[in-house]
Tab-separated table of C-alpha atoms and ligand atoms in Angstrom:
chain	number	residue	atom	x	y	z
A	1006	MET	CA	-58.884	-5.961	118.173
A	1007	PRO	CA	-61.976	-4.912	120.072
A	1008	GLY	CA	-60.215	-4.982	123.451
A	1009	SER	CA	-57.798	-2.334	122.309
A	1010	TRP	CA	-60.331	0.395	121.649
A	1011	ILE	CA	-62.332	2.010	124.382
A	1012	THR	CA	-64.011	4.990	122.752
A	1013	VAL	CA	-65.925	5.723	119.568
A	1014	GLU	CA	-63.045	7.931	118.461
A	1015	ASP	CA	-60.658	4.976	118.818
A	1016	ALA	CA	-62.904	2.980	116.479
A	1017	GLU	CA	-63.006	5.904	114.071
A	1018	ARG	CA	-59.196	6.057	113.963
A	1019	LEU	CA	-58.865	2.311	113.415
A	1020	ALA	CA	-61.511	2.354	110.683
A	1021	ALA	CA	-59.786	5.257	108.937
A	1022	GLU	CA	-56.552	3.241	108.840
A	1023	ARG	CA	-58.278	0.297	107.217
A	1024	LEU	CA	-60.451	1.867	104.541
A	1025	GLU	CA	-59.220	2.915	101.151
A	1026	PRO	CA	-59.552	6.662	100.478
A	1027	GLY	CA	-62.653	6.562	98.253
A	1028	VAL	CA	-64.676	4.449	100.680
A	1029	LEU	CA	-63.426	6.384	103.722
A	1030	GLY	CA	-64.320	9.668	102.036
A	1031	TYR	CA	-67.843	8.465	101.293
A	1032	PHE	CA	-68.518	7.320	104.858
A	1033	ALA	CA	-66.657	10.012	106.783
A	1034	GLY	CA	-67.353	12.976	104.545
A	1035	GLY	CA	-69.961	15.687	104.446
A	1036	ALA	CA	-71.268	18.279	102.027
A	1037	GLY	CA	-69.427	21.340	100.729
A	1038	ASP	CA	-66.932	22.809	103.188
A	1039	GLU	CA	-68.092	20.275	105.802
A	1040	GLU	CA	-68.984	23.088	108.224
A	1041	THR	CA	-72.142	21.320	109.342
A	1042	LEU	CA	-70.297	18.016	109.625
A	1043	ARG	CA	-67.787	19.608	112.031
A	1044	GLU	CA	-70.400	21.671	113.843
A	1045	ASN	CA	-72.484	18.608	114.621
A	1046	ARG	CA	-69.736	17.385	116.926
A	1047	GLU	CA	-68.635	20.741	118.238
A	1048	ALA	CA	-72.141	21.900	119.112
A	1049	TRP	CA	-72.611	19.069	121.642
A	1050	ARG	CA	-69.316	20.103	123.200
A	1051	ARG	CA	-70.604	23.646	123.741
A	1052	TRP	CA	-73.192	22.340	126.195
A	1053	ARG	CA	-72.500	21.484	129.811
A	1054	LEU	CA	-74.235	19.075	132.170
A	1055	LEU	CA	-75.184	20.475	135.566
A	1056	PRO	CA	-75.097	17.605	138.060
A	1057	ARG	CA	-77.369	17.311	141.084
A	1058	VAL	CA	-75.944	15.612	144.152
A	1059	LEU	CA	-77.048	13.471	147.102
A	1060	THR	CA	-79.864	11.917	145.100
A	1061	ASP	CA	-79.267	8.158	145.793
A	1062	VAL	CA	-77.944	6.755	142.556
A	1063	SER	CA	-77.433	3.232	143.872
A	1064	GLU	CA	-79.752	1.888	141.151
A	1065	VAL	CA	-79.268	3.431	137.727
A	1066	THR	CA	-80.739	2.132	134.497
A	1067	THR	CA	-80.315	3.199	130.899
A	1068	ARG	CA	-83.468	1.304	129.913
A	1069	ALA	CA	-86.090	3.435	128.243
A	1070	GLU	CA	-89.097	3.417	125.950
A	1071	VAL	CA	-88.841	4.647	122.396
A	1072	LEU	CA	-91.989	4.997	120.347
A	1073	GLY	CA	-93.800	2.924	122.945
A	1074	GLY	CA	-91.386	-0.031	122.934
A	1075	PRO	CA	-88.465	-0.972	125.188
A	1076	VAL	CA	-84.792	-0.376	124.472
A	1077	SER	CA	-81.762	-1.161	126.615
A	1078	ALA	CA	-80.691	2.456	126.120
A	1079	PRO	CA	-82.120	5.338	124.077
A	1080	ILE	CA	-79.295	4.927	121.551
A	1081	LEU	CA	-80.521	3.619	118.191
A	1082	VAL	CA	-78.684	2.599	115.035
A	1083	ALA	CA	-79.296	5.226	112.321
A	1084	PRO	CA	-80.063	4.170	108.753
A	1085	THR	CA	-76.909	4.242	106.640
A	1086	ALA	CA	-76.385	3.053	103.100
A	1087	PHE	CA	-74.091	0.498	101.432
A	1088	GLN	CA	-72.728	-1.182	104.563
A	1089	ARG	CA	-71.180	-4.104	102.653
A	1090	LEU	CA	-68.548	-1.639	101.480
A	1091	LEU	CA	-67.247	-1.731	105.059
A	1092	HIS	CA	-67.639	-5.375	106.010
A	1093	PRO	CA	-68.854	-8.469	104.128
A	1094	ASP	CA	-71.696	-8.985	106.620
A	1095	GLY	CA	-72.883	-5.390	106.115
A	1096	GLU	CA	-76.374	-4.671	107.429
A	1097	LEU	CA	-76.737	-8.228	108.727
A	1098	ALA	CA	-73.976	-7.539	111.235
A	1099	SER	CA	-75.451	-4.183	112.257
A	1100	ALA	CA	-78.948	-5.595	112.667
A	1101	ARG	CA	-77.671	-8.536	114.709
A	1102	ALA	CA	-75.627	-6.223	116.898
A	1103	ALA	CA	-78.570	-3.894	117.500
A	1104	ALA	CA	-80.786	-6.858	118.397
A	1105	ALA	CA	-78.136	-8.271	120.733
A	1106	ALA	CA	-77.694	-4.878	122.367
A	1107	GLY	CA	-81.461	-4.530	122.775
A	1108	THR	CA	-81.986	-1.501	120.596
A	1109	VAL	CA	-83.589	-0.453	117.313
A	1110	PHE	CA	-81.924	-1.037	113.933
A	1111	CYS	CA	-82.946	1.367	111.174
A	1112	HIS	CA	-82.619	-0.261	107.762
A	1113	SER	CA	-81.715	2.093	104.918
A	1114	THR	CA	-83.518	2.040	101.578
A	1115	LEU	CA	-80.003	1.918	100.124
A	1116	ALA	CA	-78.980	-1.120	102.150
A	1117	THR	CA	-76.943	-3.866	100.522
A	1118	VAL	CA	-79.196	-6.525	102.073
A	1119	GLY	CA	-82.986	-6.604	101.690
A	1120	PRO	CA	-85.310	-6.242	104.683
A	1121	ALA	CA	-86.592	-9.810	104.408
A	1122	GLU	CA	-83.030	-11.167	104.413
A	1123	VAL	CA	-82.172	-9.159	107.533
A	1124	ALA	CA	-85.335	-10.299	109.280
A	1125	ALA	CA	-84.522	-13.926	108.451
A	1126	ALA	CA	-80.862	-13.756	109.477
A	1127	ALA	CA	-80.903	-11.499	112.518
A	1128	PRO	CA	-82.514	-12.554	115.773
A	1129	PRO	CA	-85.801	-10.951	116.742
A	1130	GLY	CA	-85.221	-7.300	117.429
A	1131	ARG	CA	-86.862	-3.963	116.875
A	1132	ARG	CA	-86.420	-2.786	113.285
A	1133	TRP	CA	-87.577	0.325	111.469
A	1134	PHE	CA	-87.422	0.814	107.707
A	1135	GLN	CA	-85.986	4.068	106.370
A	1136	LEU	CA	-87.759	5.147	103.214
A	1137	TYR	CA	-86.598	7.197	100.256
A	1138	CYS	CA	-89.358	7.591	97.721
A	1139	PHE	CA	-88.362	6.556	94.203
A	1140	GLU	CA	-89.923	8.313	91.221
A	1141	ASP	CA	-91.163	4.873	90.324
A	1142	GLU	CA	-93.883	4.524	92.942
A	1143	GLY	CA	-94.040	0.785	92.362
A	1144	VAL	CA	-90.473	0.399	93.653
A	1145	THR	CA	-91.250	2.426	96.780
A	1146	ARG	CA	-94.421	0.502	97.467
A	1147	ALA	CA	-92.729	-2.874	96.984
A	1148	LEU	CA	-89.914	-1.916	99.377
A	1149	ARG	CA	-92.373	-0.763	102.015
A	1150	GLU	CA	-94.434	-3.900	101.671
A	1151	GLN	CA	-91.378	-6.147	101.957
A	1152	ALA	CA	-90.313	-4.383	105.129
A	1153	LEU	CA	-93.734	-4.534	106.743
A	1154	ALA	CA	-94.190	-8.183	105.774
A	1155	ALA	CA	-90.831	-8.872	107.458
A	1156	GLY	CA	-92.083	-7.357	110.718
A	1157	TYR	CA	-90.511	-3.902	110.584
A	1158	GLU	CA	-92.509	-1.873	113.056
A	1159	ALA	CA	-92.198	1.669	111.663
A	1160	ILE	CA	-91.269	3.688	108.592
A	1161	VAL	CA	-88.686	6.446	108.860
A	1162	LEU	CA	-89.311	8.842	105.976
A	1163	THR	CA	-86.122	10.777	105.234
A	1164	VAL	CA	-87.008	14.240	103.967
A	1165	ASP	CA	-83.697	16.096	103.814
A	1166	ALA	CA	-82.314	14.580	100.619
A	1167	PRO	CA	-84.418	15.523	97.582
A	1168	PRO	CA	-81.123	15.715	95.692
A	1169	ALA	CA	-77.900	14.461	97.288
A	1170	GLY	CA	-75.639	17.104	98.847
A	1171	ASN	CA	-72.362	18.052	97.179
A	1172	ARG	CA	-70.039	15.483	98.637
A	1173	GLU	CA	-66.815	16.838	97.246
A	1174	ARG	CA	-64.640	14.112	98.727
A	1175	ASP	CA	-66.467	11.677	96.429
A	1176	VAL	CA	-65.789	13.879	93.426
A	1177	ARG	CA	-62.099	14.149	94.279
A	1178	THR	CA	-61.673	10.384	94.751
A	1179	GLY	CA	-64.015	9.467	91.887
A	1180	PHE	CA	-66.017	7.319	94.308
A	1181	ALA	CA	-68.881	5.308	92.824
A	1182	ILE	CA	-70.983	2.437	94.115
A	1183	PRO	CA	-69.357	-0.578	92.449
A	1184	ALA	CA	-71.490	-2.524	89.997
A	1185	GLU	CA	-70.813	-5.801	91.842
A	1186	LEU	CA	-72.311	-4.485	95.102
A	1187	ARG	CA	-75.917	-5.610	95.204
A	1188	VAL	CA	-78.365	-2.944	96.382
A	1189	PRO	CA	-81.828	-4.529	96.245
A	1190	SER	CA	-83.700	-1.212	95.928
A	1191	LEU	CA	-81.508	0.003	93.057
A	1192	ASP	CA	-81.685	-3.397	91.384
A	1193	ALA	CA	-85.471	-3.134	91.567
A	1194	ALA	CA	-85.439	0.385	90.149
A	1195	CYS	CA	-82.911	-0.118	87.333
A	1196	GLY	CA	-81.889	-3.751	87.110
A	1197	PRO	CA	-78.689	-5.204	88.578
A	1198	GLY	CA	-75.103	-4.683	87.481
A	1199	ARG	CA	-74.859	-0.898	87.167
A	1200	GLU	CA	-72.283	1.363	88.738
A	1201	TYR	CA	-73.761	4.469	90.394
A	1202	THR	CA	-72.390	7.714	91.668
A	1203	LEU	CA	-74.306	8.960	94.666
A	1204	GLN	CA	-75.773	11.754	92.558
A	1205	GLN	CA	-77.113	9.214	90.073
A	1206	THR	CA	-78.690	7.246	92.903
A	1207	PHE	CA	-80.563	10.277	94.148
A	1208	GLU	CA	-81.707	11.180	90.641
A	1209	LEU	CA	-83.950	8.115	90.932
A	1210	MET	CA	-85.802	9.705	93.859
A	1211	ASP	CA	-88.988	11.753	93.746
A	1212	ARG	CA	-88.152	15.408	94.379
A	1213	SER	CA	-91.776	16.496	94.281
A	1214	LEU	CA	-92.567	15.061	97.721
A	1215	ASP	CA	-94.570	17.446	99.924
A	1216	TRP	CA	-96.588	17.520	103.142
A	1217	ASP	CA	-99.643	16.021	101.428
A	1218	ASP	CA	-97.523	13.031	100.433
A	1219	LEU	CA	-96.554	12.600	104.068
A	1220	GLY	CA	-100.236	12.646	104.986
A	1221	ASP	CA	-100.963	10.007	102.311
A	1222	LEU	CA	-98.115	7.803	103.525
A	1223	VAL	CA	-99.322	8.068	107.113
A	1224	ALA	CA	-102.840	7.113	106.002
A	1225	GLU	CA	-101.655	4.129	103.955
A	1226	ALA	CA	-98.714	2.788	105.946
A	1227	GLY	CA	-100.501	0.967	108.748
A	1228	VAL	CA	-97.448	1.542	110.982
A	1229	PRO	CA	-96.062	4.682	112.615
A	1230	VAL	CA	-94.245	7.039	110.238
A	1231	LEU	CA	-91.322	9.026	111.624
A	1232	VAL	CA	-90.075	12.070	109.728
A	1233	LYS	CA	-86.277	12.255	109.640
A	1234	GLY	CA	-84.353	15.336	108.615
A	1235	VAL	CA	-86.206	18.170	110.332
A	1236	LEU	CA	-84.341	21.238	111.627
A	1237	ALA	CA	-86.917	24.060	111.522
A	1238	ALA	CA	-89.426	24.306	114.354
A	1239	ASP	CA	-92.187	25.135	111.836
A	1240	ASP	CA	-91.451	21.945	109.903
A	1241	ALA	CA	-91.624	19.935	113.114
A	1242	ALA	CA	-95.081	21.378	113.789
A	1243	LEU	CA	-96.163	20.592	110.213
A	1244	ALA	CA	-94.888	17.028	110.551
A	1245	VAL	CA	-97.027	16.545	113.648
A	1246	GLU	CA	-100.062	18.090	111.916
A	1247	HIS	CA	-99.623	15.668	109.016
A	1248	GLY	CA	-99.580	12.656	111.269
A	1249	ALA	CA	-95.897	11.944	111.954
A	1250	ALA	CA	-95.447	9.561	114.859
A	1251	ALA	CA	-92.118	11.182	115.729
A	1252	VAL	CA	-89.751	13.814	114.436
A	1253	VAL	CA	-86.052	13.107	113.958
A	1254	VAL	CA	-83.911	16.240	114.212
A	1255	SER	CA	-81.170	15.517	111.707
A	1256	ASN	CA	-79.064	17.150	109.016
A	1257	HIS	CA	-78.084	13.772	107.597
A	1258	GLY	CA	-74.773	13.815	109.408
A	1259	GLY	CA	-73.722	17.032	107.657
A	1260	ARG	CA	-74.019	15.392	104.244
A	1261	GLN	CA	-76.824	17.474	102.733
A	1262	LEU	CA	-77.110	21.245	103.193
A	1263	ASP	CA	-73.747	22.538	104.342
A	1264	ARG	CA	-74.213	25.372	106.860
A	1265	SER	CA	-77.492	24.035	108.062
A	1266	PRO	CA	-77.500	24.213	111.869
A	1267	ALA	CA	-75.905	21.606	114.055
A	1268	THR	CA	-78.546	19.309	115.458
A	1269	ALA	CA	-77.596	20.112	119.062
A	1270	ASP	CA	-78.487	23.732	118.292
A	1271	ALA	CA	-81.760	22.930	116.520
A	1272	LEU	CA	-83.078	20.406	119.035
A	1273	ALA	CA	-84.562	22.595	121.775
A	1274	GLU	CA	-86.603	24.721	119.360
A	1275	VAL	CA	-88.043	21.613	117.733
A	1276	VAL	CA	-88.896	20.119	121.114
A	1277	ASP	CA	-90.707	23.349	122.033
A	1278	ALA	CA	-92.635	23.390	118.746
A	1279	VAL	CA	-93.727	19.777	119.110
A	1280	GLN	CA	-94.988	20.426	122.652
A	1281	GLY	CA	-94.894	16.793	123.683
A	1282	ARG	CA	-97.415	15.688	121.039
A	1283	VAL	CA	-94.954	13.159	119.595
A	1284	PRO	CA	-91.441	12.082	120.578
A	1285	VAL	CA	-88.467	13.972	119.212
A	1286	LEU	CA	-85.327	12.020	118.303
A	1287	VAL	CA	-81.994	13.468	117.243
A	1288	ASP	CA	-78.828	12.402	115.445
A	1289	GLY	CA	-75.595	13.963	114.233
A	1290	GLY	CA	-72.200	14.131	115.895
A	1291	ILE	CA	-73.077	12.006	118.904
A	1292	ARG	CA	-69.853	10.277	119.962
A	1293	ARG	CA	-70.083	10.122	123.773
A	1294	GLY	CA	-72.522	9.097	126.468
A	1295	VAL	CA	-72.473	12.697	127.699
A	1296	ASP	CA	-73.673	13.810	124.239
A	1297	VAL	CA	-76.573	11.397	124.644
A	1298	ALA	CA	-77.287	12.758	128.134
A	1299	LEU	CA	-77.369	16.314	126.783
A	1300	ALA	CA	-79.732	15.325	123.992
A	1301	LEU	CA	-82.062	13.750	126.541
A	1302	ALA	CA	-81.795	16.787	128.813
A	1303	LEU	CA	-82.730	19.035	125.895
A	1304	GLY	CA	-85.865	16.978	125.334
A	1305	ALA	CA	-85.007	14.135	122.949
A	1306	GLU	CA	-86.582	10.764	123.656
A	1307	ALA	CA	-83.620	8.990	122.037
A	1308	VAL	CA	-80.623	9.513	119.787
A	1309	LEU	CA	-79.419	7.690	116.700
A	1310	VAL	CA	-75.800	7.058	115.822
A	1311	GLY	CA	-74.654	6.780	112.228
A	1312	ARG	CA	-70.882	6.789	111.801
A	1313	PRO	CA	-70.063	5.340	115.246
A	1314	ALA	CA	-71.835	2.096	114.287
A	1315	LEU	CA	-70.165	2.164	110.860
A	1316	TRP	CA	-66.694	2.446	112.405
A	1317	GLY	CA	-67.485	-0.456	114.735
A	1318	LEU	CA	-68.659	-2.463	111.718
A	1319	THR	CA	-65.446	-1.711	109.842
A	1320	VAL	CA	-63.189	-2.684	112.713
A	1321	ALA	CA	-64.905	-5.842	113.957
A	1322	GLY	CA	-68.192	-6.567	112.138
A	1323	GLU	CA	-71.140	-7.474	114.346
A	1324	GLU	CA	-68.982	-7.507	117.466
A	1325	GLY	CA	-67.664	-4.066	116.636
A	1326	VAL	CA	-71.116	-2.512	116.257
A	1327	ARG	CA	-72.168	-4.152	119.476
A	1328	ARG	CA	-69.117	-2.830	121.249
A	1329	VAL	CA	-69.839	0.720	120.087
A	1330	LEU	CA	-73.393	0.442	121.407
A	1331	GLU	CA	-72.141	-0.999	124.695
A	1332	LEU	CA	-69.499	1.708	125.110
A	1333	LEU	CA	-72.024	4.475	124.552
A	1334	THR	CA	-74.503	2.795	126.886
A	1335	ALA	CA	-71.896	2.425	129.645
A	1336	GLU	CA	-70.886	6.071	129.199
A	1337	LEU	CA	-74.537	7.113	129.378
A	1338	GLU	CA	-75.073	5.087	132.544
A	1339	LEU	CA	-72.118	6.805	134.181
A	1340	ALA	CA	-73.335	10.217	133.009
A	1341	LEU	CA	-76.780	9.551	134.472
A	1342	ALA	CA	-75.343	8.556	137.859
A	1343	LEU	CA	-73.009	11.540	137.946
A	1344	CYS	CA	-75.869	13.870	136.977
A	1345	GLY	CA	-77.725	12.492	139.980
A	1346	VAL	CA	-80.532	10.735	138.103
A	1347	SER	CA	-81.527	7.078	137.993
A	1348	ALA	CA	-83.031	6.799	134.501
A	1349	PRO	CA	-82.844	8.550	131.117
A	1350	GLY	CA	-86.284	10.109	131.492
A	1351	GLU	CA	-85.223	11.970	134.633
A	1352	LEU	CA	-82.887	14.306	132.776
A	1353	THR	CA	-84.447	17.720	132.222
A	1354	ARG	CA	-83.389	21.074	130.832
A	1355	ALA	CA	-82.283	22.011	134.327
A	1356	HIS	CA	-79.362	19.612	133.739
A	1357	ALA	CA	-78.228	21.388	130.555
A	1358	ARG	CA	-76.274	24.634	130.508
A	1359	ARG	CA	-74.786	26.495	127.589
A	1360	GLY	CA	-71.010	26.212	127.829
A	1361	PRO	CA	-68.623	28.943	126.779
A	1362	ALA	CA	-69.396	29.927	123.204
A	1363	ALA	CA	-66.630	29.633	120.654
A	1364	SER	CA	-67.132	33.327	119.877
A	1365	VAL	CA	-66.000	34.203	123.424
A	1366	TYR	CA	-62.635	32.639	122.695
A	1367	SER	CA	-62.321	34.311	119.303
A	1368	ALA	CA	-63.199	37.674	120.908
A	1369	GLN	CA	-60.440	37.112	123.489
A	1370	VAL	CA	-57.987	36.251	120.754
A	1371	SER	CA	-58.735	39.415	118.841
A	1372	ILE	CA	-58.456	41.524	122.023
A	1373	THR	CA	-55.000	40.192	122.811
A	1374	GLU	CA	-53.766	40.480	119.230
B	1644	FMN	C1	-72.264	6.886	105.078
B	1644	FMN	C2	-73.627	7.377	105.476
B	1644	FMN	C3	-74.741	6.915	104.794
B	1644	FMN	C4	-76.013	7.358	105.159
B	1644	FMN	N1	-77.099	6.844	104.519
B	1644	FMN	C5	-78.330	7.236	104.907
B	1644	FMN	C6	-79.481	6.648	104.305
B	1644	FMN	O1	-79.387	5.785	103.447
B	1644	FMN	N2	-80.692	7.080	104.721
B	1644	FMN	C7	-80.830	8.043	105.696
B	1644	FMN	O2	-81.943	8.414	106.045
B	1644	FMN	N3	-79.758	8.583	106.288
B	1644	FMN	C8	-78.515	8.206	105.922
B	1644	FMN	N4	-77.429	8.732	106.556
B	1644	FMN	C9	-77.620	9.686	107.670
B	1644	FMN	C10	-77.726	8.939	108.997
B	1644	FMN	O3	-78.955	8.259	109.099
B	1644	FMN	C11	-77.630	9.903	110.188
B	1644	FMN	O4	-78.559	10.932	110.029
B	1644	FMN	C12	-76.227	10.483	110.385
B	1644	FMN	O5	-75.236	9.536	110.067
B	1644	FMN	C13	-76.059	10.935	111.823
B	1644	FMN	O6	-74.830	11.547	112.014
B	1644	FMN	P1	-73.541	10.800	112.624
B	1644	FMN	O7	-72.986	9.974	111.521
B	1644	FMN	O8	-72.668	11.927	113.008
B	1644	FMN	O9	-74.013	9.973	113.795
B	1644	FMN	C14	-76.160	8.302	106.207
B	1644	FMN	C15	-75.029	8.743	106.887
B	1644	FMN	C16	-73.766	8.294	106.550
B	1644	FMN	C17	-72.581	8.771	107.334
């Protein structure tokens, strides 16, 4: 029950107990050896927060602006696919929870509920639509139009998944998206009632996408276009040049290119390359309010959480997602006060210090051996 878990890791443990191995492997797993998946979490832990003292923290708020609009905390719900595999309410529960918590819900192209249905069933809230571009341009256009007609305020173009990564857990368990699970975008692309492996799903996507296509999308969209899945500073600069409204530093939760850098390690370089021209957001491995504080200190405007929301959804549906968001927000508020700042925007790089590197410990081990 919700009262019995007090951290994101508690929710993760409870979710892992409930899910059958194929579904758990799909949601928890990463690509290849899962080095990047592990690193995403460990890299945040290698940073330290340097607190300032005697700064009057009698009034502390987590409220912030993201992409020009208000949020109760700079902690957004990342786009994740197939949520009805975890809970019958699926994306409806996540969208309602995000709205209730006062933050942004990102709706995946591979959602099991369409954008219009979410808009009708969830209370007013900020919603962004994550876009994968199908080879069939008509499908992509129709999806985009549905989302914009339903009041979604931005498009998040995910650029790190031309093909799907090698998710070996899925191969071992033989995981496939069951034919009875409705996925409106896939139904539109291929007709309903088919079973898909993840690889087959991504074979429907357009691998030829390039920077000019981003420029075209920006010109046509009529809403801000965020580019999600950037790790290289040069790509961040190109995204800005081609009209991106924000850059999301992400490696897709370690599910695409194994051994790509952890997002905590890529963030500062991207922030420097962007030079304040657009906001930089980050996701991957964020499990604690102090991770959020570090991301903000390193220059992110906000973070997104993927699996934490999914574990909350598994354990307690809408209430569970809301609880995860509230836990992270409460942890962030405490971190802000203990860092000696009163609001998220007051964290700066002066609050972030590199912690002891893992290599220091391995060097010590080899010396003593
Ligand atoms: C099960 C799962 C499904 C995902 N589906 C999508 C998706 O459909 N579109 C997308 O842009 N990112 C997708 N992502 C990536 C997330 O948006 C996000 O980048 C990642 O989960 C962040 O890492 P975290 O899970 O450690 O918080 C997915 C991630 C997971 C774990």
